[in-house]
XYZ file of C-alpha atoms in Angstrom:
49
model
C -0.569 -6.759 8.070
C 2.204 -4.069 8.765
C 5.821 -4.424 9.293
C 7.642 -1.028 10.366
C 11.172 -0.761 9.947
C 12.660 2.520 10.754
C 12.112 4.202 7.918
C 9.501 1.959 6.031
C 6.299 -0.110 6.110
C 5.661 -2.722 3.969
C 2.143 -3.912 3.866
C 1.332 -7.557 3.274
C -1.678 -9.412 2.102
C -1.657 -13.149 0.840
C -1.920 -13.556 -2.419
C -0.778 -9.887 -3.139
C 2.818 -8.001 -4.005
C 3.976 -6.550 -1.053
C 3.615 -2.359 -0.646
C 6.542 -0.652 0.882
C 6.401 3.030 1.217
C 8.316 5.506 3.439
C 6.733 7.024 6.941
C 8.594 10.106 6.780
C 5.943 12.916 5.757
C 4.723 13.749 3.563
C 3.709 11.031 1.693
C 4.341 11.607 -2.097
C 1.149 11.290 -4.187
C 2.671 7.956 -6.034
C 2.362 6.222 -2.826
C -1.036 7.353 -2.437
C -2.200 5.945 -5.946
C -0.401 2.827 -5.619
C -2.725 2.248 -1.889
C -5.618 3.894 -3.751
C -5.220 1.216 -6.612
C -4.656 -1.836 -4.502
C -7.818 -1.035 -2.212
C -9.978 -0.303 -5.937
C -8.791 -3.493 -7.349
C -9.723 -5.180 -4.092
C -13.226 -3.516 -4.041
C -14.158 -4.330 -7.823
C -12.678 -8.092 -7.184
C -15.421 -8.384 -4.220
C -18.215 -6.832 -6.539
C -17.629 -9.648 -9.031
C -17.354 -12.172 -6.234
C-alpha cells in the first residue's frame, strides 16, 4: 500500500518498516537499493517458504 503526501510516499506492508522516499525526480540511487533490498529479501523469504 501507498500513501502520497505532497512530496513523499511511504510504502507500507504488515509486518515490515515503512519506506518513505521523495517523488520529485530523479530518484537518488539510495532509494533505489533500499526498494531493490526490500523486494530481494522478500523474494529469498518466499524461496525458503
Amino acid at each position: 500500500m501507498a500513501i502520497k503526501r505532497s512530496s513523499h510516499c511511504t510504502f507500507h506492508k504488515s509486518g515490515c518498516m515503512p519506506i518513505t522516499i521523495p517523488t520529485h525526480e530523479p530518484i537518488k540511487t539510495v532509494y533505489v537499493l533500499m526498494v531493490k533490498e526490500v523486494i530481494e529479501s522478500e523474494a529469498n523469504n518466499g524461496e525458503n517458504a
